[in-house]
Short mmCIF file of N, CA and C in Angstrom, two decimals:
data_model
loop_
_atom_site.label_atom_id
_atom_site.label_comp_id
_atom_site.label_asym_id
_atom_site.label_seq_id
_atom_site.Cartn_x
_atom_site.Cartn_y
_atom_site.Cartn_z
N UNK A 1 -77.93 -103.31 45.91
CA UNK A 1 -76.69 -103.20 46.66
C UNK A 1 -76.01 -101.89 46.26
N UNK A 2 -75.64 -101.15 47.16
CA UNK A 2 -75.15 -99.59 46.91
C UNK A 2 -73.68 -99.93 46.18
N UNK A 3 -72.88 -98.78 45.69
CA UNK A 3 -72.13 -99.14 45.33
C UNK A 3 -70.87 -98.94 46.38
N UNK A 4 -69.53 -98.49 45.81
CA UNK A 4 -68.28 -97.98 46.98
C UNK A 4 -68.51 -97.11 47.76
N UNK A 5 -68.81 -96.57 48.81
CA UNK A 5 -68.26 -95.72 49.57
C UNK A 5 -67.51 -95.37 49.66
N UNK A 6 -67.54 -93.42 49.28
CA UNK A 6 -65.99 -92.75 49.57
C UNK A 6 -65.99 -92.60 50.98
N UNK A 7 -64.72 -92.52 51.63
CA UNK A 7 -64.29 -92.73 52.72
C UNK A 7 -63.79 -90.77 52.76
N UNK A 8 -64.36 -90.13 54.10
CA UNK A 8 -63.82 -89.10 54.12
C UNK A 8 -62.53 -88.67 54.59
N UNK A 9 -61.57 -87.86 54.23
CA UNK A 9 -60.51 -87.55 54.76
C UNK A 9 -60.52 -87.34 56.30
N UNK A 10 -59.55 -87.70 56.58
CA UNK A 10 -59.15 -88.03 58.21
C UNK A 10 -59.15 -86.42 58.88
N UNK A 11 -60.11 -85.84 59.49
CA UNK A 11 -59.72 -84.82 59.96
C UNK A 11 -60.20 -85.02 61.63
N UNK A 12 -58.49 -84.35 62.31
CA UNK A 12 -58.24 -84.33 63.78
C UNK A 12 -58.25 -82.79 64.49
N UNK A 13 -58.51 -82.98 65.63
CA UNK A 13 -58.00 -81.42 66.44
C UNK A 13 -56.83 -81.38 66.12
N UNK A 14 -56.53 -80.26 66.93
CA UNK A 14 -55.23 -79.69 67.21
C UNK A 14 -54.16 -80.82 67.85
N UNK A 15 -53.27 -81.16 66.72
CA UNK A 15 -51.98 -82.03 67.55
C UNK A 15 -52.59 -83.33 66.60
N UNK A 16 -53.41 -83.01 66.10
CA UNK A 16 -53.61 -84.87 65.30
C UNK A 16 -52.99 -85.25 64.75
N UNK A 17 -53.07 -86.20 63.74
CA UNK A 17 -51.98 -86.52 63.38
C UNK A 17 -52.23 -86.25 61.49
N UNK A 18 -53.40 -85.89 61.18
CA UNK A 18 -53.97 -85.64 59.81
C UNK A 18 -54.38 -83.56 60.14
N UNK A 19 -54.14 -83.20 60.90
CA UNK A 19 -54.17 -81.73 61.01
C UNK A 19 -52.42 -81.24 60.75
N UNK A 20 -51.24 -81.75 60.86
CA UNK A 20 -50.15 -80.89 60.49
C UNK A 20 -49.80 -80.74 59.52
N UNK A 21 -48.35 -80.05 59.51
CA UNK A 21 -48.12 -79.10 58.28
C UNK A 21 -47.65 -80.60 57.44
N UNK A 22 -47.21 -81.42 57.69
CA UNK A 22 -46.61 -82.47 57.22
C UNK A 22 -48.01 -83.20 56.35
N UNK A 23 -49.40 -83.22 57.15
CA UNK A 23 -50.36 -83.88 56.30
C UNK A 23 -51.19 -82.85 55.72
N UNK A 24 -50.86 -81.65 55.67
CA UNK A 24 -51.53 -80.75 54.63
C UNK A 24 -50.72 -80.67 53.51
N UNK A 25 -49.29 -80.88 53.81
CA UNK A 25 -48.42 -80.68 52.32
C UNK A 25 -48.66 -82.42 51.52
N UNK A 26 -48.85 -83.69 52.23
CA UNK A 26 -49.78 -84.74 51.21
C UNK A 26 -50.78 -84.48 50.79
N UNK A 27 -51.65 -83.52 51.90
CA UNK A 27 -52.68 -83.24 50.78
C UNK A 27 -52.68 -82.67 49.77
N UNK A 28 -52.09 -81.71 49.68
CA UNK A 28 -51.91 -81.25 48.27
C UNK A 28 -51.07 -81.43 46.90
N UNK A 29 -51.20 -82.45 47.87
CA UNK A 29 -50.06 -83.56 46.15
C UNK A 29 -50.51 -82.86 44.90
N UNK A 30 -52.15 -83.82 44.51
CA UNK A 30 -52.74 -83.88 43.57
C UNK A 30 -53.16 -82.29 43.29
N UNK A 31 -53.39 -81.41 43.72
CA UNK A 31 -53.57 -80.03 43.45
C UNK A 31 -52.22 -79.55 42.90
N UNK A 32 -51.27 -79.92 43.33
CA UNK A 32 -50.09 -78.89 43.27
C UNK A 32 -49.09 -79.88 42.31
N UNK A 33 -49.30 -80.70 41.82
CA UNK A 33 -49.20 -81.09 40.41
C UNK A 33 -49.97 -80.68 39.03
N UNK A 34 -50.83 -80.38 39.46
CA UNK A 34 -51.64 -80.15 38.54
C UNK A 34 -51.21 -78.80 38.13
N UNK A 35 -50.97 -77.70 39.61
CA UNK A 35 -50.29 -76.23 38.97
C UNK A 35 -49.17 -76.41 38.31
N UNK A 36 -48.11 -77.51 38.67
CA UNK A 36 -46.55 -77.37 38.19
C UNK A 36 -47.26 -78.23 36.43
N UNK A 37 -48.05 -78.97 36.46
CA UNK A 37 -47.81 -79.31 35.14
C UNK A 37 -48.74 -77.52 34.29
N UNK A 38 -49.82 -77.07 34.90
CA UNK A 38 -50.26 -76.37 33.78
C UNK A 38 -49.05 -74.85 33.70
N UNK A 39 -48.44 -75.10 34.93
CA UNK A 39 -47.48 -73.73 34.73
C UNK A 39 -46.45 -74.41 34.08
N UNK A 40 -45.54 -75.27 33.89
CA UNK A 40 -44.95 -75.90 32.75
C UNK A 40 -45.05 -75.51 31.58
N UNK A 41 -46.90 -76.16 31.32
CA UNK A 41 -46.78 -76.00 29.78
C UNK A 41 -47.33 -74.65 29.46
N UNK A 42 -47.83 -73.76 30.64
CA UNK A 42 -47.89 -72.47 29.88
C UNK A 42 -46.48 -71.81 29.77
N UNK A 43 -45.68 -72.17 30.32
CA UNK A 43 -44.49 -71.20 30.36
C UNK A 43 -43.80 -71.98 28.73
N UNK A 44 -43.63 -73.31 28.39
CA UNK A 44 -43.35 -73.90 27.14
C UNK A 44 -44.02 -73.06 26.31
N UNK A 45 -45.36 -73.01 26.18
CA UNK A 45 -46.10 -72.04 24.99
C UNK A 45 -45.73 -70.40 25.27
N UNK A 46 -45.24 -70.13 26.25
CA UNK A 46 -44.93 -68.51 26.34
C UNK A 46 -43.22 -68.75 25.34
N UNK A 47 -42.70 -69.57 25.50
CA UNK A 47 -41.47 -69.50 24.82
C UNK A 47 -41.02 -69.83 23.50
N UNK A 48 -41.99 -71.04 23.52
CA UNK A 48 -42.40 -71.53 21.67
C UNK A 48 -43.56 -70.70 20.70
N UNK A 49 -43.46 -69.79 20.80
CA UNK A 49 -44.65 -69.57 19.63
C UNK A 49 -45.08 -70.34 18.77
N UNK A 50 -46.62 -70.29 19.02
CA UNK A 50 -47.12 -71.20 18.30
C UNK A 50 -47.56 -70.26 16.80
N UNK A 51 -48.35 -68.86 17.03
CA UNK A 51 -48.35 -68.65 16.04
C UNK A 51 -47.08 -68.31 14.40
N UNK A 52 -45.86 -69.06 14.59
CA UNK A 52 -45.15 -68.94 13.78
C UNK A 52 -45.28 -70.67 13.25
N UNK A 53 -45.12 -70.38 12.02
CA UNK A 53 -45.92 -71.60 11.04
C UNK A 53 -44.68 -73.13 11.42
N UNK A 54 -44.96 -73.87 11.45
CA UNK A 54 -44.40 -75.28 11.88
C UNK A 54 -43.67 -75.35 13.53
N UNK A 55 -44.37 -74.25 14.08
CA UNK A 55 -43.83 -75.14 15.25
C UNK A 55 -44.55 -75.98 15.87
N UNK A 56 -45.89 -76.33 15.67
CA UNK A 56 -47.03 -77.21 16.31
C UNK A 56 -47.42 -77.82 15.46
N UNK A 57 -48.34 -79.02 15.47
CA UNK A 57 -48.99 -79.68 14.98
C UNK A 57 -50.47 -78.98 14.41
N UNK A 58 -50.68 -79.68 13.18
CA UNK A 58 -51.98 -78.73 12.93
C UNK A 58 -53.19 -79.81 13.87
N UNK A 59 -54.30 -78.91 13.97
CA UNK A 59 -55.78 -79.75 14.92
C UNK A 59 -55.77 -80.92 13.56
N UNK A 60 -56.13 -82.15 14.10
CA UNK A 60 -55.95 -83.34 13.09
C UNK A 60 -58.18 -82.67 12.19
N UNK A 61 -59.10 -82.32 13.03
CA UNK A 61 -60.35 -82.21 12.46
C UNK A 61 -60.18 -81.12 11.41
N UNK A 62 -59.42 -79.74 11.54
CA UNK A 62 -59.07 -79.00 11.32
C UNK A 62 -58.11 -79.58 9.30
N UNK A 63 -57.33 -80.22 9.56
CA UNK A 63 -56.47 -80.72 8.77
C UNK A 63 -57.62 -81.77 7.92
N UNK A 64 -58.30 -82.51 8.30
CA UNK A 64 -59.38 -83.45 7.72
C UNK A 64 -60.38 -82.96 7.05
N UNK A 65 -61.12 -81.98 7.86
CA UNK A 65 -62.42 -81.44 7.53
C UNK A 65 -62.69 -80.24 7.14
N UNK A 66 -61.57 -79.39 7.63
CA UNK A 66 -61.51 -77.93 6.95
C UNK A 66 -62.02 -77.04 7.98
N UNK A 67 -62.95 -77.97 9.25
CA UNK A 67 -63.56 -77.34 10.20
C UNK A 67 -63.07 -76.61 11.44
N UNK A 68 -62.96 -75.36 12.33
CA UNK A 68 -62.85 -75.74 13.02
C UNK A 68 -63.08 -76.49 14.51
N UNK A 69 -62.50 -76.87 15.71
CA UNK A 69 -63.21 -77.19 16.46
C UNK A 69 -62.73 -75.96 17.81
N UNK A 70 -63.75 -76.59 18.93
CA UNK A 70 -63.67 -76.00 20.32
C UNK A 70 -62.16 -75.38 20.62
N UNK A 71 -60.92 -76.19 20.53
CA UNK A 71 -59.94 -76.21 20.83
C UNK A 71 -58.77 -75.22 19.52
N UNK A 72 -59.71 -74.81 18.41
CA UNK A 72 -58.41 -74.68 17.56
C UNK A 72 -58.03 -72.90 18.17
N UNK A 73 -56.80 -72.64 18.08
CA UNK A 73 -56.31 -71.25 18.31
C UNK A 73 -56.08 -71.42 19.78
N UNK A 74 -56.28 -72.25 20.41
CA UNK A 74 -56.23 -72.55 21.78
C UNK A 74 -54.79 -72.29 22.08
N UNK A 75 -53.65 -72.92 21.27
CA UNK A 75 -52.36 -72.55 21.74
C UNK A 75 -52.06 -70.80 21.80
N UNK A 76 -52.14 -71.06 20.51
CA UNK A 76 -51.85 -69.38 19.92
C UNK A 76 -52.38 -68.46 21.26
N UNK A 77 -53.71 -68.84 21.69
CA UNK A 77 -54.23 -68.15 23.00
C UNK A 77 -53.96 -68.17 23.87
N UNK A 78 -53.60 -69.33 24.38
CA UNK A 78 -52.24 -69.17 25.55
C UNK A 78 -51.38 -68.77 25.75
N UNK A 79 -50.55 -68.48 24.38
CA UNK A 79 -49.08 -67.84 24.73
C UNK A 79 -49.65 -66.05 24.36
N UNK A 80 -50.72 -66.34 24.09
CA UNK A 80 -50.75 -64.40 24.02
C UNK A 80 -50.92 -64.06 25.89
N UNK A 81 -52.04 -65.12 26.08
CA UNK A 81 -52.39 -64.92 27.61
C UNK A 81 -51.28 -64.77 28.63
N UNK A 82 -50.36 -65.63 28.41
CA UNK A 82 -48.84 -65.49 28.83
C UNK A 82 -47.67 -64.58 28.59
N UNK A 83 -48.60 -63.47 27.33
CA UNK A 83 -47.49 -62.13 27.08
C UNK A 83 -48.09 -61.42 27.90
N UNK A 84 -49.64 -61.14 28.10
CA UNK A 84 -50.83 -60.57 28.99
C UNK A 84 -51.58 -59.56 27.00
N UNK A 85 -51.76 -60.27 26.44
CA UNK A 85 -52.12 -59.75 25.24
C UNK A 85 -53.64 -60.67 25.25
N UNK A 86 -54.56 -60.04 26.23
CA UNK A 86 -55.96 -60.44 26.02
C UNK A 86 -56.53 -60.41 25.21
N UNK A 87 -56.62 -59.25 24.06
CA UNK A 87 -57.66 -59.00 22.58
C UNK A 87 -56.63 -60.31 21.66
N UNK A 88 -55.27 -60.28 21.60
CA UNK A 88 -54.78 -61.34 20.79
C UNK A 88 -55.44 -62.82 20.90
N UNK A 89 -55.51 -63.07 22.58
CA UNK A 89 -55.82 -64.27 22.73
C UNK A 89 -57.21 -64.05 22.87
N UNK A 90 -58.40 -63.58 22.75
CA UNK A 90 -59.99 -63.64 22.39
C UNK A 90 -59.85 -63.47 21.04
N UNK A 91 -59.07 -63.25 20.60
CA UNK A 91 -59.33 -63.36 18.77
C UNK A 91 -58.93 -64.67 18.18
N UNK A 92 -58.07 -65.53 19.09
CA UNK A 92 -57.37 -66.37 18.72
C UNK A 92 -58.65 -67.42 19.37
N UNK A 93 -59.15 -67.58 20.45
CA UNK A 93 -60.09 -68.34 21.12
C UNK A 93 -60.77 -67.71 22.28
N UNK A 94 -61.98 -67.38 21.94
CA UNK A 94 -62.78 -66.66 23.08
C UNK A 94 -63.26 -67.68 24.28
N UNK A 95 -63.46 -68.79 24.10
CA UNK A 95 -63.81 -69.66 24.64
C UNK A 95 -63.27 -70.00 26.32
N UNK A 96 -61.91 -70.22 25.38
CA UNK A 96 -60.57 -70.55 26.39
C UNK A 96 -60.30 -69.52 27.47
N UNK A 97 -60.14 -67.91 26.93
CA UNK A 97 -60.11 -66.87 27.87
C UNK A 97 -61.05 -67.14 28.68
N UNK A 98 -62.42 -67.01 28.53
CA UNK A 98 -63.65 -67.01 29.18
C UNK A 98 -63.42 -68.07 30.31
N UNK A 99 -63.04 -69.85 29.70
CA UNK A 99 -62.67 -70.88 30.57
C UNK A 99 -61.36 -70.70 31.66
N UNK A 100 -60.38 -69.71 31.30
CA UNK A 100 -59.24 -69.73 32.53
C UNK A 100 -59.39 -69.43 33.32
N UNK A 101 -60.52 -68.33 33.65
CA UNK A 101 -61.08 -67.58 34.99
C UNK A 101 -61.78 -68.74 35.91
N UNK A 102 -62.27 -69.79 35.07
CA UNK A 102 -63.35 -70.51 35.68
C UNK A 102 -62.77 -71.68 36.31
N UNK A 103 -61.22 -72.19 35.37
CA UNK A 103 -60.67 -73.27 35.85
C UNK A 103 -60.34 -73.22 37.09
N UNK A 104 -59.52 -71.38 36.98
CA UNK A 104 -58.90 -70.93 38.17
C UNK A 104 -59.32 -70.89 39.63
N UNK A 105 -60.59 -70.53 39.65
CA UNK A 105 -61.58 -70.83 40.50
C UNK A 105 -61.93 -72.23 41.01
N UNK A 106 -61.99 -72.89 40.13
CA UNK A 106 -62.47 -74.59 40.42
C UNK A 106 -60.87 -74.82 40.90
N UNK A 107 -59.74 -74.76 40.87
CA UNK A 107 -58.51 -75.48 40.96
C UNK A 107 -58.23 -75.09 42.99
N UNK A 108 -58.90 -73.52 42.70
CA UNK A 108 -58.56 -73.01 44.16
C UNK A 108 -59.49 -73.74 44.89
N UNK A 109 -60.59 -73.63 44.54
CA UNK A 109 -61.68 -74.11 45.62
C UNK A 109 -61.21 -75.75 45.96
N UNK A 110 -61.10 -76.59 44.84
CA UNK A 110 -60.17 -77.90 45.47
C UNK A 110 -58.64 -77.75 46.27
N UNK A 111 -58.04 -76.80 45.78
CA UNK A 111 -56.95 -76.66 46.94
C UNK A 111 -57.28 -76.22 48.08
N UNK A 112 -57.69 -75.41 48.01
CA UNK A 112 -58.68 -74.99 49.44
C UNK A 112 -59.26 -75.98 50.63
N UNK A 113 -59.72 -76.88 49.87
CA UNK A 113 -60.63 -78.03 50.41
C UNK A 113 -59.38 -79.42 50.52
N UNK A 114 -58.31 -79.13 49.97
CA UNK A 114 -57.30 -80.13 50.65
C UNK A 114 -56.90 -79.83 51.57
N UNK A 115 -56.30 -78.31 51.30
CA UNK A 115 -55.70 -77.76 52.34
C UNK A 115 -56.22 -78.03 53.92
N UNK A 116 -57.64 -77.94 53.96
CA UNK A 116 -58.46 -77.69 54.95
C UNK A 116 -58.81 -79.38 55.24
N UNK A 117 -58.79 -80.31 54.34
CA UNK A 117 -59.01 -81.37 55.07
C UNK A 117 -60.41 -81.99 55.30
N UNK A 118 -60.87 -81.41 54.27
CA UNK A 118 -62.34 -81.38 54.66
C UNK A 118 -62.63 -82.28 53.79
N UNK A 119 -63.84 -83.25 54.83
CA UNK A 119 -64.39 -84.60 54.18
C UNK A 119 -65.03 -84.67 52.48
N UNK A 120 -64.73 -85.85 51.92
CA UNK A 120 -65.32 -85.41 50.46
C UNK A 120 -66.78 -86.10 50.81
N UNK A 121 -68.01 -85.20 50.24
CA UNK A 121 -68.92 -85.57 50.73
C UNK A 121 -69.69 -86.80 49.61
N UNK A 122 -70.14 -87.53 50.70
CA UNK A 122 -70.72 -88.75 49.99
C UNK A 122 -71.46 -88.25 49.15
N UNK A 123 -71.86 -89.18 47.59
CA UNK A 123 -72.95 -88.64 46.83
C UNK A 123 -73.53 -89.96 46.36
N UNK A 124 -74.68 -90.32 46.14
CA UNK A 124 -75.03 -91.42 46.17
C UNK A 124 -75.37 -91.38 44.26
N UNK A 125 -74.94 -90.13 43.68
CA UNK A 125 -75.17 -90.36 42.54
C UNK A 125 -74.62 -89.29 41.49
N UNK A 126 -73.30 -89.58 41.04
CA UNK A 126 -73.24 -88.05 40.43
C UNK A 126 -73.76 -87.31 39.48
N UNK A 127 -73.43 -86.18 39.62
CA UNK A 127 -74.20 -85.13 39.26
C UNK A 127 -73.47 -84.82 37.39
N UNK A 128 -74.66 -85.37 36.60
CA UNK A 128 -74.35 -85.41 35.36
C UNK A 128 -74.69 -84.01 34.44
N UNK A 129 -75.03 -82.99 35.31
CA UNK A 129 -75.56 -81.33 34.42
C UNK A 129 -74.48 -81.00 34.32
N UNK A 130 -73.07 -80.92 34.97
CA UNK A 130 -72.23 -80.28 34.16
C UNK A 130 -71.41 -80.87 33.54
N UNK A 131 -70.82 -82.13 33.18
CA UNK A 131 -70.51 -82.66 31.96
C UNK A 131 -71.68 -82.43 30.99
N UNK A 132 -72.69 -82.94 30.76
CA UNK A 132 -73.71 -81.87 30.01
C UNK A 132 -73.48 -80.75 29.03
N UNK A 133 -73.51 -79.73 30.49
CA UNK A 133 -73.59 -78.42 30.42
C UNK A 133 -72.01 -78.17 29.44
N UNK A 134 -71.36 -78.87 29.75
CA UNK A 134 -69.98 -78.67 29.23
C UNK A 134 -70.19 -79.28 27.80
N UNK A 135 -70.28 -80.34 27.59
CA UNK A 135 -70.59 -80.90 26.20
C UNK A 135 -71.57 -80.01 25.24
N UNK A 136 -72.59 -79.85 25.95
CA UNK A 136 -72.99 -78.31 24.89
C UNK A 136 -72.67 -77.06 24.75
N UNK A 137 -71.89 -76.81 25.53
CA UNK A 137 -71.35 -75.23 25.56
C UNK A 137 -69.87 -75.71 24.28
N UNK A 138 -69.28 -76.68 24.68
CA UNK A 138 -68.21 -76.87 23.78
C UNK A 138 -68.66 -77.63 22.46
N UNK A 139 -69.71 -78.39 21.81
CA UNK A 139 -70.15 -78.39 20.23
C UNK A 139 -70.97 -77.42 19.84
N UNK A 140 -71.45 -76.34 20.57
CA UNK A 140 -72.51 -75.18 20.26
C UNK A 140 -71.69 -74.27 19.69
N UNK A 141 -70.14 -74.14 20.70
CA UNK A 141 -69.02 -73.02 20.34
C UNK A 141 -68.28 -73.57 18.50
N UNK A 142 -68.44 -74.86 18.75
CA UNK A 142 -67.72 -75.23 17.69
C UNK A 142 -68.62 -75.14 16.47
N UNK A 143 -69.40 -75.86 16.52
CA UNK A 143 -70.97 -75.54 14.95
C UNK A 143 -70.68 -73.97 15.39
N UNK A 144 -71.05 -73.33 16.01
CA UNK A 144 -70.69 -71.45 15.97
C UNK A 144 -69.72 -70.82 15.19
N UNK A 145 -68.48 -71.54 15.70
CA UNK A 145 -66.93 -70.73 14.94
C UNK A 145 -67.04 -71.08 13.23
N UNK A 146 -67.86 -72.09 13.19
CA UNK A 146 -68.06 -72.24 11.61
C UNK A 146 -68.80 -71.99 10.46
N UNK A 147 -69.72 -71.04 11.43
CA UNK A 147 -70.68 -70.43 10.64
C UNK A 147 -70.30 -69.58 10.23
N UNK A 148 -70.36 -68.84 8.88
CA UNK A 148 -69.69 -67.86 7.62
C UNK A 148 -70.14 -66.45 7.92
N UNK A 149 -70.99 -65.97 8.56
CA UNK A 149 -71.54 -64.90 9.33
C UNK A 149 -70.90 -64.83 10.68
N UNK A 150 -70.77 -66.08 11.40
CA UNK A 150 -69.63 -65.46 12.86
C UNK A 150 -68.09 -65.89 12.26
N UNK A 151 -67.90 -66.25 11.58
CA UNK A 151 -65.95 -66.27 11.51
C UNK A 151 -65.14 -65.18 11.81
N UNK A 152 -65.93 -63.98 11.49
CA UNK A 152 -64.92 -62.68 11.30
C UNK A 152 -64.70 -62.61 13.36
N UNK A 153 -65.69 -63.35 14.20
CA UNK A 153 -65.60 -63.27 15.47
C UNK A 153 -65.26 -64.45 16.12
N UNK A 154 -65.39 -65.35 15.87
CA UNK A 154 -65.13 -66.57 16.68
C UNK A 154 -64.06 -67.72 15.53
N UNK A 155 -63.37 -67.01 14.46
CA UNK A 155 -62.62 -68.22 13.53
C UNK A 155 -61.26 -67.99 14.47
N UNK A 156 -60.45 -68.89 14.70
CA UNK A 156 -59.16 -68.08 14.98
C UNK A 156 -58.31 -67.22 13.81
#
């Protein structure tokens, strides 16, 4: 027995009732939350510095293990990214720089595809290579930043 069927978005000609400006601005609920929350909290980290000592929380693995992980310097890298201080924030996390270009891209191409209304296409099975692909790119980076030969490049 198959499982749910996604149901595709309602798309009409001209005059429908899922083609106006009224059902393109529902569509983009879920997209355009997502910008007001990440422009939020980048504009919070452009104003809080993180690299000045107690204003953040330390990484709890970081604080435990001595290690770091995928995510540490991640703040610090945002609010440089938010002065436009690129070498600050690749020194702080290369990772993350590398990932904003890519989010940016993935965030448009789904707004894009609300905007437009266009059916989500059935998949009878999802596609598990890039969670994957992501899970090893992010513990490969992390065993990396901790090796005593790359720190001087990848420690924050």
């Amino acid at each position: 027995m198959p499982g749910p069927q996604r149901r595709p978005l309602p798309v009409s000609g001209a005059g429908g009732a899922a083609s106006g400006p009224r059902a393109r601005l529902t569509r983009l609920r879920a997209p355009g939350a997502v910008a007001v929350a990440i422009a939020g909290a980048t504009c919070w980290l452009a104003l809080v510095d993180p690299h000045t000592p107690g204003q953040y929380g330390v990484c709890p693995l970081l604080a435990l293990t001595g290690l770091y992980c995928a995510g540490c310097g991640g703040l610090r890298a945002t609010h440089d990214l938010a002065h436009g201080d690129l070498a600050g924030a690749w020194a702080m996390n290369p990772l993350l720089v590398l990932a904003v270009p890519l989010v940016a891209v993935l965030w448009a191409r789904w707004a894009a595809r609300r905007w437009r209304g266009a059916p989500v296409p059935p998949r009878e099975q999802p596609r598990l290579w890039p969670a994957w692909s992501l899970l090893v790119v992010v513990v490969g980076y992390s065993v990396l930043r901790n090796v005593p030969a790359l720190a001087p490049v990848l420690a924050p």
